[in-house]
PDB file of C-alpha atoms in Angstrom:
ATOM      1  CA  UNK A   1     -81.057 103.177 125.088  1.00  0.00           C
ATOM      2  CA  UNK A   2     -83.367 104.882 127.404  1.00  0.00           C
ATOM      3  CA  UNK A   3     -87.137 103.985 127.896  1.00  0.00           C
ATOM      4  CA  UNK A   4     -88.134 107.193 126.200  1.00  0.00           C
ATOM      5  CA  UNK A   5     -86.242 106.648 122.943  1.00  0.00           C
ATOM      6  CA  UNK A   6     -88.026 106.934 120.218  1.00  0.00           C
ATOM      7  CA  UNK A   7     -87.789 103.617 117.472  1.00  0.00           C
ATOM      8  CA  UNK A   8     -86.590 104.479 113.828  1.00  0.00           C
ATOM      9  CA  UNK A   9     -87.571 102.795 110.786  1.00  0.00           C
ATOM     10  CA  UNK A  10     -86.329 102.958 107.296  1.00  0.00           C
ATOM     11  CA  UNK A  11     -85.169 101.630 103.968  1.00  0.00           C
ATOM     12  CA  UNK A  12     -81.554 101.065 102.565  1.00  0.00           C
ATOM     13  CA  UNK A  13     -81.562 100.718  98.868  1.00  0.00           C
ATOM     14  CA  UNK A  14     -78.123  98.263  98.330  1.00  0.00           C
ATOM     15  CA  UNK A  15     -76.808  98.536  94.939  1.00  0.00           C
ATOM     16  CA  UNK A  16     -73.653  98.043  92.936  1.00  0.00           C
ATOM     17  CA  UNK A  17     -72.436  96.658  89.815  1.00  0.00           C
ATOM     18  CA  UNK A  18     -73.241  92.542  89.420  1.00  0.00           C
ATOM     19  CA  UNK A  19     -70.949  90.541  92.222  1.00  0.00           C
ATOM     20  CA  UNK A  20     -69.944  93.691  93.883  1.00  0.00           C
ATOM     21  CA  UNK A  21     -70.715  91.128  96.961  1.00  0.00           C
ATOM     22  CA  UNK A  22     -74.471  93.027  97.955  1.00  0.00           C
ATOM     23  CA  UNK A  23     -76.072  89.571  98.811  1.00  0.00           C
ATOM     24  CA  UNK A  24     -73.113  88.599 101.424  1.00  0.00           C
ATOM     25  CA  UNK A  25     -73.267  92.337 102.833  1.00  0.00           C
ATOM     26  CA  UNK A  26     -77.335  91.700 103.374  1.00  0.00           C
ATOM     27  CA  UNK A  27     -76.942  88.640 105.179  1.00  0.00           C
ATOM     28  CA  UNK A  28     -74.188  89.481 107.455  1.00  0.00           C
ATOM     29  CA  UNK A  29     -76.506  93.441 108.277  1.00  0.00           C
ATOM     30  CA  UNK A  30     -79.269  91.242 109.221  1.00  0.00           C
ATOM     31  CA  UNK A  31     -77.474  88.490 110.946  1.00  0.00           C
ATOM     32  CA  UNK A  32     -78.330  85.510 108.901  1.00  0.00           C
ATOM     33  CA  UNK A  33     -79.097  84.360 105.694  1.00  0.00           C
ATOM     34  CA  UNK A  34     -81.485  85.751 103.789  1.00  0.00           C
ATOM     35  CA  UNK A  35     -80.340  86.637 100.087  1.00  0.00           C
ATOM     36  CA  UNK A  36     -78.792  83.792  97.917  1.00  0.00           C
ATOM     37  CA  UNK A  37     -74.857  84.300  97.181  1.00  0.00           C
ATOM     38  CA  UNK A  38     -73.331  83.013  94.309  1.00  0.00           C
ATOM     39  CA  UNK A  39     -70.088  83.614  92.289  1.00  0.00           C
ATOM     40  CA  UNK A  40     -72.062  84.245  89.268  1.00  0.00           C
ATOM     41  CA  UNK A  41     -73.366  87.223  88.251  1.00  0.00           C
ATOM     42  CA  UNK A  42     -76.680  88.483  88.679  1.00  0.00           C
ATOM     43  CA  UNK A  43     -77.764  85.529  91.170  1.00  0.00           C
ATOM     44  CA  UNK A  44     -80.068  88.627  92.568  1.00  0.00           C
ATOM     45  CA  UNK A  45     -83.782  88.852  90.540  1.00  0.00           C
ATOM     46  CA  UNK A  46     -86.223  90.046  93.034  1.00  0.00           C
ATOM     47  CA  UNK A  47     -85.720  92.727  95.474  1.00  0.00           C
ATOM     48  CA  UNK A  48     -84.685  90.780  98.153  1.00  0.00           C
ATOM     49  CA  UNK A  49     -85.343  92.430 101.256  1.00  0.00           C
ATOM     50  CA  UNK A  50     -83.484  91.642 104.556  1.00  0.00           C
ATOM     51  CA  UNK A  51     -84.401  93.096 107.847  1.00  0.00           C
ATOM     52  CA  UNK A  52     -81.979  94.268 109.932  1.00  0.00           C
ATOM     53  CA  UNK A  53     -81.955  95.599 113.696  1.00  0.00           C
ATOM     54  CA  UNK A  54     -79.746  97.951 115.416  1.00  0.00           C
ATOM     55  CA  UNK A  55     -80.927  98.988 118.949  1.00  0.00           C
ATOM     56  CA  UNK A  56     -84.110 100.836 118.557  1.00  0.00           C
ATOM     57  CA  UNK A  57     -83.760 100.792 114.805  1.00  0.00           C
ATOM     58  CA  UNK A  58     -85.273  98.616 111.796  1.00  0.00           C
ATOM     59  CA  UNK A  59     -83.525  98.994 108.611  1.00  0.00           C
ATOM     60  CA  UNK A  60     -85.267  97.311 105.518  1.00  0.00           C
ATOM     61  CA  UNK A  61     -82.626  96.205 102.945  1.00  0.00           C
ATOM     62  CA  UNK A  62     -83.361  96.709  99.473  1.00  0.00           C
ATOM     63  CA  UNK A  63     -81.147  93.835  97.952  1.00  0.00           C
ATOM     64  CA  UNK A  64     -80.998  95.103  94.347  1.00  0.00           C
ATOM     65  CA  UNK A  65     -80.404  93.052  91.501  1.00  0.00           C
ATOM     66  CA  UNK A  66     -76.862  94.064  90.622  1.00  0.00           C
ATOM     67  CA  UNK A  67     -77.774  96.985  88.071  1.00  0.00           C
ATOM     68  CA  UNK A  68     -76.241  95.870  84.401  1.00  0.00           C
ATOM     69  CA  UNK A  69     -77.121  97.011  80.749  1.00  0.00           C
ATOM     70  CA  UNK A  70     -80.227  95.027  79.887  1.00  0.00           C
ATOM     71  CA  UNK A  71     -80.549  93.457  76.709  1.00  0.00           C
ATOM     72  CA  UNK A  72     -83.483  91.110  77.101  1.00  0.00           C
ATOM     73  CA  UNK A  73     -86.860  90.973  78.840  1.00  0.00           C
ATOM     74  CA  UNK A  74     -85.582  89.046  82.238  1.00  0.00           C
ATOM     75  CA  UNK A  75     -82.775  91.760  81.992  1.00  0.00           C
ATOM     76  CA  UNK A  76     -84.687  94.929  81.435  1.00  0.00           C
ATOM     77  CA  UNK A  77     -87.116  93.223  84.832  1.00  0.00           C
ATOM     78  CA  UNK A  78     -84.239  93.230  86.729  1.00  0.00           C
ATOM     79  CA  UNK A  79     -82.525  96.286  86.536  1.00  0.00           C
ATOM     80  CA  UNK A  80     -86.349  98.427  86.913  1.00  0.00           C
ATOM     81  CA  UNK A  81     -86.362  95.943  90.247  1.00  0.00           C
ATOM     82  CA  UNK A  82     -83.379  97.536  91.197  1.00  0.00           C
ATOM     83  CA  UNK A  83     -84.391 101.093  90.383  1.00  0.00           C
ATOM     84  CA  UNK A  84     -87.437 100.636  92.194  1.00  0.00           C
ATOM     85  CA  UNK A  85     -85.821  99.024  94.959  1.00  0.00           C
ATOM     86  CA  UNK A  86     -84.081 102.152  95.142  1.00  0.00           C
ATOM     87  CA  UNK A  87     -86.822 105.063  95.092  1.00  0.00           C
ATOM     88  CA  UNK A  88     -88.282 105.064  98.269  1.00  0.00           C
ATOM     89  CA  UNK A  89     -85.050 104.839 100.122  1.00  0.00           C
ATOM     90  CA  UNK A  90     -84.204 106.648 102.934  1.00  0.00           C
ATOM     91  CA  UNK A  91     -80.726 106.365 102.023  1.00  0.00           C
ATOM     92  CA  UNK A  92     -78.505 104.518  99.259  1.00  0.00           C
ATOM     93  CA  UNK A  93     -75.455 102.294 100.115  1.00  0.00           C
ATOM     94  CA  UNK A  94     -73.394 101.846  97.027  1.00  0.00           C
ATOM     95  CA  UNK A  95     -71.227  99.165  97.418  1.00  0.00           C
ATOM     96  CA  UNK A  96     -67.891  99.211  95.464  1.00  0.00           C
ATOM     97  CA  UNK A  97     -65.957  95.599  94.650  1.00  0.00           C
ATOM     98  CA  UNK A  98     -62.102  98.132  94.614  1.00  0.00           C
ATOM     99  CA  UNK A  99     -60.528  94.731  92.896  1.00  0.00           C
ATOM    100  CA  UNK A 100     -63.043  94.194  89.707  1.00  0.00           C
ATOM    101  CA  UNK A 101     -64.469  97.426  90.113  1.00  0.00           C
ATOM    102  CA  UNK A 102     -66.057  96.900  86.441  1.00  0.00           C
ATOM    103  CA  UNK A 103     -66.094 100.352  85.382  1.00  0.00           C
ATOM    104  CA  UNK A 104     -68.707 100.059  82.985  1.00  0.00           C
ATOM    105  CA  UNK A 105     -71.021  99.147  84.920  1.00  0.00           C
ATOM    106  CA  UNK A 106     -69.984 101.543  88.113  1.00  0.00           C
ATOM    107  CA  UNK A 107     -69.447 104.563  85.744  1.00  0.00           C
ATOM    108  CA  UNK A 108     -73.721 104.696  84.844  1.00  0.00           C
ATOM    109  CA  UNK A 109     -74.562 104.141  88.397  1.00  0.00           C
ATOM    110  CA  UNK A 110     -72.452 107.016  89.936  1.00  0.00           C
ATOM    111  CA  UNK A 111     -74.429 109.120  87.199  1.00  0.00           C
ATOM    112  CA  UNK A 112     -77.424 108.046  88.071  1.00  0.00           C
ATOM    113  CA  UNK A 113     -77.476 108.391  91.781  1.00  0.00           C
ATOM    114  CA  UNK A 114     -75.113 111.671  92.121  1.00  0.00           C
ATOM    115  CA  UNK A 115     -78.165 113.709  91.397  1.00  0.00           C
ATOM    116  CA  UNK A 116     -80.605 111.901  93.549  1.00  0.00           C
ATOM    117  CA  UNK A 117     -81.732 113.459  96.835  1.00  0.00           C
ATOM    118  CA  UNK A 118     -81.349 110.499  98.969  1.00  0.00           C
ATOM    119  CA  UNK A 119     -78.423 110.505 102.067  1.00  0.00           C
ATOM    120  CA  UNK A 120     -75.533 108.458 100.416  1.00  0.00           C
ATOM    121  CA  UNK A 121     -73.358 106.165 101.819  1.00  0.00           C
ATOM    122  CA  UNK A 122     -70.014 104.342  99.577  1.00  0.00           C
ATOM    123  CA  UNK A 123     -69.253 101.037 101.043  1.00  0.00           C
ATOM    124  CA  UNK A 124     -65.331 100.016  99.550  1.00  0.00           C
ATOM    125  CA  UNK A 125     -65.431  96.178  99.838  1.00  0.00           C
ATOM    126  CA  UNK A 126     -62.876  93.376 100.059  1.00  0.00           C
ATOM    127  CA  UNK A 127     -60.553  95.141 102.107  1.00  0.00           C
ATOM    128  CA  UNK A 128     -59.267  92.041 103.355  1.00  0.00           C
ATOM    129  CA  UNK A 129     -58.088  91.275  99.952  1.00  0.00           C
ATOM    130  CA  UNK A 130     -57.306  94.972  98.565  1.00  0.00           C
ATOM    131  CA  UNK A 131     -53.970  97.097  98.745  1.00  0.00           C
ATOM    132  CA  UNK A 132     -54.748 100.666 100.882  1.00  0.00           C
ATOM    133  CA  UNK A 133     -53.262 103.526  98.797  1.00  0.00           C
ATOM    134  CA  UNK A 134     -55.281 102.456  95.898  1.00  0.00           C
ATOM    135  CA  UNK A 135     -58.482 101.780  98.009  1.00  0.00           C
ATOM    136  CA  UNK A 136     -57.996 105.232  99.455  1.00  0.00           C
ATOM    137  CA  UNK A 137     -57.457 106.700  95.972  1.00  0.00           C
ATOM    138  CA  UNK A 138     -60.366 104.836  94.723  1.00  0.00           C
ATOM    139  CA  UNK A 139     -62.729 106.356  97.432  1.00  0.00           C
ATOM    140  CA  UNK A 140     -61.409 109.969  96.856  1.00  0.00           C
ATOM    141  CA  UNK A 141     -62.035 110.055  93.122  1.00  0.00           C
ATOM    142  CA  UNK A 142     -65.574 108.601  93.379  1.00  0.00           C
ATOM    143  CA  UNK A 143     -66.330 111.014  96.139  1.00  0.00           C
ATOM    144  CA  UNK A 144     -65.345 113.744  94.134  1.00  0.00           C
ATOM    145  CA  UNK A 145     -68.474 112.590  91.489  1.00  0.00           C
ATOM    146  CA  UNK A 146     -70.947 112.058  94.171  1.00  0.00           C
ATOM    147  CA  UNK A 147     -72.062 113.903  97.485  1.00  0.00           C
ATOM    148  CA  UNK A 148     -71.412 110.507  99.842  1.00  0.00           C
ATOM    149  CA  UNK A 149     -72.227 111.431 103.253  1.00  0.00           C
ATOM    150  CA  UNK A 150     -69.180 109.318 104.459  1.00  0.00           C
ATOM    151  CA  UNK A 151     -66.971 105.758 103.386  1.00  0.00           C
ATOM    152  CA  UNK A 152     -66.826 102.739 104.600  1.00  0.00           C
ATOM    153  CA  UNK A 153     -64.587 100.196 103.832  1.00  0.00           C
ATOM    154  CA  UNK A 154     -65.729  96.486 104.707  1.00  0.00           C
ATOM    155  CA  UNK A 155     -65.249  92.723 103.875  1.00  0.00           C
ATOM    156  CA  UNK A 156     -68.568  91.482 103.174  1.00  0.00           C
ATOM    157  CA  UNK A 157     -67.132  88.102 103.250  1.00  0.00           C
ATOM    158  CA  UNK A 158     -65.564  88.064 107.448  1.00  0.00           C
ATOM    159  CA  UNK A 159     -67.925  91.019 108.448  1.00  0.00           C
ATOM    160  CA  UNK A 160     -64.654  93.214 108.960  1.00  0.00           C
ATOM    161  CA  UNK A 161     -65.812  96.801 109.580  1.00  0.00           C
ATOM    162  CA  UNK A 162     -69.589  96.161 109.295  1.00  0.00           C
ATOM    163  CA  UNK A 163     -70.966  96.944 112.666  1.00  0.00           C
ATOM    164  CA  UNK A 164     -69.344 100.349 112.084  1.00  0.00           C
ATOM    165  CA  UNK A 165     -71.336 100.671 109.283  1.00  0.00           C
ATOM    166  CA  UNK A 166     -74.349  99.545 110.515  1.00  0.00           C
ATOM    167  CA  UNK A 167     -74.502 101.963 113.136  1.00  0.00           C
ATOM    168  CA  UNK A 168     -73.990 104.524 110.864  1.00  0.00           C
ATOM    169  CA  UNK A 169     -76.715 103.548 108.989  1.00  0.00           C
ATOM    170  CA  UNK A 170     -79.030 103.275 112.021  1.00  0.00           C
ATOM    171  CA  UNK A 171     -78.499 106.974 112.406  1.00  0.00           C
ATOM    172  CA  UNK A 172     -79.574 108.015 108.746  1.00  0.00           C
ATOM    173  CA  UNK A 173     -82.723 106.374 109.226  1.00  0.00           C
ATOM    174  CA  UNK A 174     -86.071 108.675 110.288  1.00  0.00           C
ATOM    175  CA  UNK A 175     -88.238 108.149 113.758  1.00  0.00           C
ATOM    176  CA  UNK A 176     -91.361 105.844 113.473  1.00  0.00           C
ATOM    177  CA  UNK A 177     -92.857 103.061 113.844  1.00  0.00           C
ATOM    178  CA  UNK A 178     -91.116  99.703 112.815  1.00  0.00           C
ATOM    179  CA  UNK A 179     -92.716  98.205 109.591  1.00  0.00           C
ATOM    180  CA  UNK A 180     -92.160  94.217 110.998  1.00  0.00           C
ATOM    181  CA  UNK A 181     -91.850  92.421 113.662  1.00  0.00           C
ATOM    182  CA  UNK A 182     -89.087  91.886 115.589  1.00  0.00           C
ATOM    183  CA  UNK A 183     -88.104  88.034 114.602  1.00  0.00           C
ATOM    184  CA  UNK A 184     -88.717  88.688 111.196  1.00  0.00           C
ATOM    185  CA  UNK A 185     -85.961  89.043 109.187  1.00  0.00           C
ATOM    186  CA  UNK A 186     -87.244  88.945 105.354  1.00  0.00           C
ATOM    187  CA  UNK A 187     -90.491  89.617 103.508  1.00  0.00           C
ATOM    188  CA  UNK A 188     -89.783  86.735 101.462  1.00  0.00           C
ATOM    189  CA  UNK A 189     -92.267  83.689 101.988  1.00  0.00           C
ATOM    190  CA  UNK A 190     -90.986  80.182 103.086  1.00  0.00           C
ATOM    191  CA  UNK A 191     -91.927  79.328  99.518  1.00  0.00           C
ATOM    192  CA  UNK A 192     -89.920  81.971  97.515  1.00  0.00           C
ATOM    193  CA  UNK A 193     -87.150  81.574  99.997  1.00  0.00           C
ATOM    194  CA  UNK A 194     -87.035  77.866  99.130  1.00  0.00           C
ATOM    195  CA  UNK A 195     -86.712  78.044  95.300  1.00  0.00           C
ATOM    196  CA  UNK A 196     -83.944  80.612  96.086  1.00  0.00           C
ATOM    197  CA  UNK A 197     -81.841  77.927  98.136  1.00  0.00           C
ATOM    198  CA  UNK A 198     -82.393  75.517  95.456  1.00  0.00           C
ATOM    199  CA  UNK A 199     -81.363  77.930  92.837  1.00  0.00           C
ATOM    200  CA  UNK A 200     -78.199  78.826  94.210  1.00  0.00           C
ATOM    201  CA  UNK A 201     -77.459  74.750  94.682  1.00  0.00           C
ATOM    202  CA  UNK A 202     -78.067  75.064  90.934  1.00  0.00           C
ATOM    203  CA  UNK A 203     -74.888  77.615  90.342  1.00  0.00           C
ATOM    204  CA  UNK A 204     -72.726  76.129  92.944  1.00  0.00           C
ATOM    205  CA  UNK A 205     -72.961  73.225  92.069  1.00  0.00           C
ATOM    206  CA  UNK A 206     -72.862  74.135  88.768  1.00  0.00           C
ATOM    207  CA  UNK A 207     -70.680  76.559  87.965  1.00  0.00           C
ATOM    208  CA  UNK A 208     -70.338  77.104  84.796  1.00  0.00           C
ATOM    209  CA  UNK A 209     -71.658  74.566  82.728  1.00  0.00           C
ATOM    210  CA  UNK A 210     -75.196  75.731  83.472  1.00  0.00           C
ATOM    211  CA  UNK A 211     -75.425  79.187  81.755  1.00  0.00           C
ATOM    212  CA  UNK A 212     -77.555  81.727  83.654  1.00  0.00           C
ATOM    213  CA  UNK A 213     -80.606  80.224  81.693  1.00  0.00           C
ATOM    214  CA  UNK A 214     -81.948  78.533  84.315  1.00  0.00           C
ATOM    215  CA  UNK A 215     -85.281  79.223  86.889  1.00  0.00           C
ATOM    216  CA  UNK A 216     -86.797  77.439  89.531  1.00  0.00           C
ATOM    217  CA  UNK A 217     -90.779  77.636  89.867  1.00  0.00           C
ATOM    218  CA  UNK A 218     -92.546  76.542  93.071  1.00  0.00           C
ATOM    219  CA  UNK A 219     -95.275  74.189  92.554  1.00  0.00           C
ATOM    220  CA  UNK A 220     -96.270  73.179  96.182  1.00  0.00           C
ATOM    221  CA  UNK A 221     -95.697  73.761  99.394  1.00  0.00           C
ATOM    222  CA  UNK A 222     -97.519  71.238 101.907  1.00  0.00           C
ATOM    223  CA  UNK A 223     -97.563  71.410 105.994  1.00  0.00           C
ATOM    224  CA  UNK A 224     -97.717  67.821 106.486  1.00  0.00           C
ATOM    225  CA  UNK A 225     -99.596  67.029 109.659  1.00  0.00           C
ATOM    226  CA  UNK A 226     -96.374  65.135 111.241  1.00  0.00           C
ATOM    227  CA  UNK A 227     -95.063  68.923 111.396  1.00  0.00           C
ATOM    228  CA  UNK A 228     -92.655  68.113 108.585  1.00  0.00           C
ATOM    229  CA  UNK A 229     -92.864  70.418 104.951  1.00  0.00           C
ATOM    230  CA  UNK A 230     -93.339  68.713 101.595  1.00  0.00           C
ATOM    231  CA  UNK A 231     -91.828  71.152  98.751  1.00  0.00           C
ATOM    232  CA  UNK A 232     -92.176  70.452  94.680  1.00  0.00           C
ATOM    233  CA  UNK A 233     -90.300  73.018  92.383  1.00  0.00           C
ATOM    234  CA  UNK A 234     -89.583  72.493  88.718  1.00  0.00           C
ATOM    235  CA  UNK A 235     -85.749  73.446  87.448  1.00  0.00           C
ATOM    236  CA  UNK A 236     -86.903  75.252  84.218  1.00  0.00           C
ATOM    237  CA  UNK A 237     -84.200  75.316  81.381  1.00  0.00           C
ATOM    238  CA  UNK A 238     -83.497  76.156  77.933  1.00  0.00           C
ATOM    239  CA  UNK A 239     -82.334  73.556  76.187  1.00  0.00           C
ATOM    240  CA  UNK A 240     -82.179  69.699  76.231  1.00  0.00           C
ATOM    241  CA  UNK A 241     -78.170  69.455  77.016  1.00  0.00           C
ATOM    242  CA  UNK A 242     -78.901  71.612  79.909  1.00  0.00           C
ATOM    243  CA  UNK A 243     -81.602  69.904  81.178  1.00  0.00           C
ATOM    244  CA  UNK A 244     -79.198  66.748  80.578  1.00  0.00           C
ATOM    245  CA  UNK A 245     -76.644  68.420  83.028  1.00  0.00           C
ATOM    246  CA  UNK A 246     -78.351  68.772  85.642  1.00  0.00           C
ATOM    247  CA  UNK A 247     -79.834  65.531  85.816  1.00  0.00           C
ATOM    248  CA  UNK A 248     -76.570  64.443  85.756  1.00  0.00           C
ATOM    249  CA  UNK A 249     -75.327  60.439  85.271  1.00  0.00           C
ATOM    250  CA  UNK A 250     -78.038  58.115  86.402  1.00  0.00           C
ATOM    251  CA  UNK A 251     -79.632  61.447  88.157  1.00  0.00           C
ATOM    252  CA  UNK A 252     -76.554  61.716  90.324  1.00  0.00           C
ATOM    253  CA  UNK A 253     -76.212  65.426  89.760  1.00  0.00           C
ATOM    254  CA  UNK A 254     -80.068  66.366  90.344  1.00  0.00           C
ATOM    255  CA  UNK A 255     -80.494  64.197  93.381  1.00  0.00           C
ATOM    256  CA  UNK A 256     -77.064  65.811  94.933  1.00  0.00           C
ATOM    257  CA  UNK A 257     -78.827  69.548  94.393  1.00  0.00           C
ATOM    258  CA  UNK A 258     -82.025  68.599  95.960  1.00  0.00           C
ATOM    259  CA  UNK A 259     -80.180  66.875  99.221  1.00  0.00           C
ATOM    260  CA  UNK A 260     -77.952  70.085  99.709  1.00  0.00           C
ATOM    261  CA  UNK A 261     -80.849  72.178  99.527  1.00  0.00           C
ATOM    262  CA  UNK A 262     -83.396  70.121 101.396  1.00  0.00           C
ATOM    263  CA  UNK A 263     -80.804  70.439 104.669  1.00  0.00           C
ATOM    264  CA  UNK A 264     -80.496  74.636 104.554  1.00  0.00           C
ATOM    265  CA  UNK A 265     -83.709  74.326 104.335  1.00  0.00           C
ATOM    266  CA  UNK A 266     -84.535  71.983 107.286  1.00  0.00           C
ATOM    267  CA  UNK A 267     -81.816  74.404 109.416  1.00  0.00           C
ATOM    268  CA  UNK A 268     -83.591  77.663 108.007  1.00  0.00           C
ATOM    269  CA  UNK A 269     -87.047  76.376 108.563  1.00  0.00           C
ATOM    270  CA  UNK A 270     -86.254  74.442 111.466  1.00  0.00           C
ATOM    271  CA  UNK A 271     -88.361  71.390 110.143  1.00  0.00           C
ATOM    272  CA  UNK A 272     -88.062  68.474 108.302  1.00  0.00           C
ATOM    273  CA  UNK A 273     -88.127  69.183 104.276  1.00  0.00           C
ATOM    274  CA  UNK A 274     -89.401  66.452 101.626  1.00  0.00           C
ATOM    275  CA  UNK A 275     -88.187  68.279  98.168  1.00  0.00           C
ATOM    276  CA  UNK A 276     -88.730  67.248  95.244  1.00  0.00           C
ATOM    277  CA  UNK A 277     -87.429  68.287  92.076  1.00  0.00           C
ATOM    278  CA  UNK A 278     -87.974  67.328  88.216  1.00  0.00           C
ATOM    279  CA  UNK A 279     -86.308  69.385  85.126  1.00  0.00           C
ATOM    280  CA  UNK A 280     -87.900  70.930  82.181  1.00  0.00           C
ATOM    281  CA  UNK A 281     -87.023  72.170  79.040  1.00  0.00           C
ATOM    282  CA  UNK A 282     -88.597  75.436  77.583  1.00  0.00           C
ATOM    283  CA  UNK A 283     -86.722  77.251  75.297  1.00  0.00           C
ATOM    284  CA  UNK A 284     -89.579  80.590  75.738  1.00  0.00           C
ATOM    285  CA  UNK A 285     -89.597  80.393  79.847  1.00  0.00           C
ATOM    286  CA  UNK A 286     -87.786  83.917  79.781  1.00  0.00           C
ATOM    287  CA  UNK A 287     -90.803  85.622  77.900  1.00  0.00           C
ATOM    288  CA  UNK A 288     -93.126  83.596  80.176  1.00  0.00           C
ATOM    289  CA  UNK A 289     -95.158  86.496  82.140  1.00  0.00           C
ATOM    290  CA  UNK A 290     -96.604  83.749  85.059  1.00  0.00           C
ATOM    291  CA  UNK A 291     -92.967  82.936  85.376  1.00  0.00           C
ATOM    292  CA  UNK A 292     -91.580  86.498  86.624  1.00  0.00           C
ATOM    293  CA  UNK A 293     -94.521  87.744  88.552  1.00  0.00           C
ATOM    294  CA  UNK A 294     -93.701  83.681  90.275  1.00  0.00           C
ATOM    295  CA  UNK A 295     -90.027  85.762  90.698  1.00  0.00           C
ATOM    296  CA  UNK A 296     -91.094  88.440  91.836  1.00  0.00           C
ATOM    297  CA  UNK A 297     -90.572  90.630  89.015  1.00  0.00           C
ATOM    298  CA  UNK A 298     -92.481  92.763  87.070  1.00  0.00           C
ATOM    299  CA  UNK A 299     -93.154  92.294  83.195  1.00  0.00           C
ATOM    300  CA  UNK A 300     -91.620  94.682  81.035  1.00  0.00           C
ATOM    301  CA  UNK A 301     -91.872  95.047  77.297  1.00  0.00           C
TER     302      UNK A 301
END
């Protein structure tokens, strides 16, 4: 780029139906991780925001909760996160899973955007995985609902056909001033970042024996002076067999979560990490309001 090039700045609302793969697609525009991944659905609560960089361009990522019909409060907090996440966009990526494209939950969201003014870009993904002729078919019929300003078709998972993409995206975005610096590459803090990693120990490690109940609250965060971090969070569940499996026999389970998490988050923070964890049962934490503004959500009725 030459010297008198002006520097763009903008935001990318991401959204799709839950475990359309948004999270992996974040972390691999920005270059590292920065959203949690998880097989389960809904992993996403906040709006997550990766940074991402492309030549004289900043691109904030909007990592919306994957956009579902809500039935209770932590539900109904999640999808308006994703709506708002998606307002003052410069442009919306939907992202399409062409395998379990979940229609029911695609269907509402092509209404919903098709009439909005933002620049529109369809992402197809897993086309490592998916056959072409329906993929192609697939992207004709939903461009035929909604005025997408061009396809992509990606694998989230081995980065096939995402620098493409992110060029492309680069180019939507309007001249100005960038809104971060240049090495930072999320506004979460170290602290929310950290209950994230543990959280997404909880579901892999997990699976499926630990519904989607389940929080994780920071309680401290301490710079030790030897330049090392000490981190407390509390594994909030909603019943006493769930508490029970995390702990795990003899605490086997608990202590395996904490050491998995305590070493991404050495390598992310680049320090040494004392964690410590302890489980409690509350059968109300979902209508707790300290609990989702500690999310990063906002209370809704």
């Amino acid at each position: 780029m030459s010297e008198t090039s002006q520097t763009r700045c903008g935001v990318v609302a991401v959204i799709g139906a839950p475990n359309a793969g948004k999270s992996t697609l974040v972390n691999h525009l920005v270059g590292q991780k920065v959203a949690i991944t998880s097989a389960k659905a809904q992993t996403t609560r906040a709006r997550m925001m990766g940074i991402a960089l492309h030549d004289e361009t900043q691109m904030i990522l909007v990592d919306t909760p994957g956009i579902f019909a809500p039935k209770r409060r932590l539900d109904r907090a999640m999808v308006n996160a994703a709506w708002e996440g998606a307002e003052a966009a410069d442009a919306i990526l939907l992202l399409v899973d062409p395998i379990k494209q979940r229609r029911h939950e695609l269907d509402p969201l092509i209404e919903q955007i098709a009439s909005r003014p933002e620049r529109k870009i369809l992402v197809l993904n897993k086309v490592d995985r998916a056959k072409k002729e329906p993929l192609l078919a697939l992207a004709q019929e939903l461009n035929e609902k909604v005025q997408f300003e061009t396809v992509y078709f990606v694998s989230a998972l081995t980065g096939d056909g995402v620098p493409e993409m992110k060029a492309a995206l680069a180019d939507m975005m309007p001249e100005g001033p960038w809104h971060y610096p240049e090495d930072q590459v999320s506004d979460a803090s170290e602290r929310m970042l950290a209950t994230e990693i543990t959280r997404e120990q909880l579901y892999q490690q997990l699976h499926e024996e630990l519904p989607y109940d389940s929080a994780v609250r920071p309680e401290k965060y301490i710079q030790r002076p030897d330049g090392s971090v000490e981190i407390h969070q509390q594994i909030v569940v909603m019943r006493d067999n769930q508490r029970a499996i995390v702990l795990g026999k003899g605490g086997s389970r608990i202590k395996a979560i904490g050491q998995a998490a305590r070493e991404e988050l050495s390598e992310l923070l680049g320090q040494k990490v004392h964690l410590f964890l302890h489980v409690k049962t509350d059968e109300r934490w979902s209508e707790d309001k300290e609990m989702f503004e500690e999310m990063g959500l906002d209370w809704t009725r």
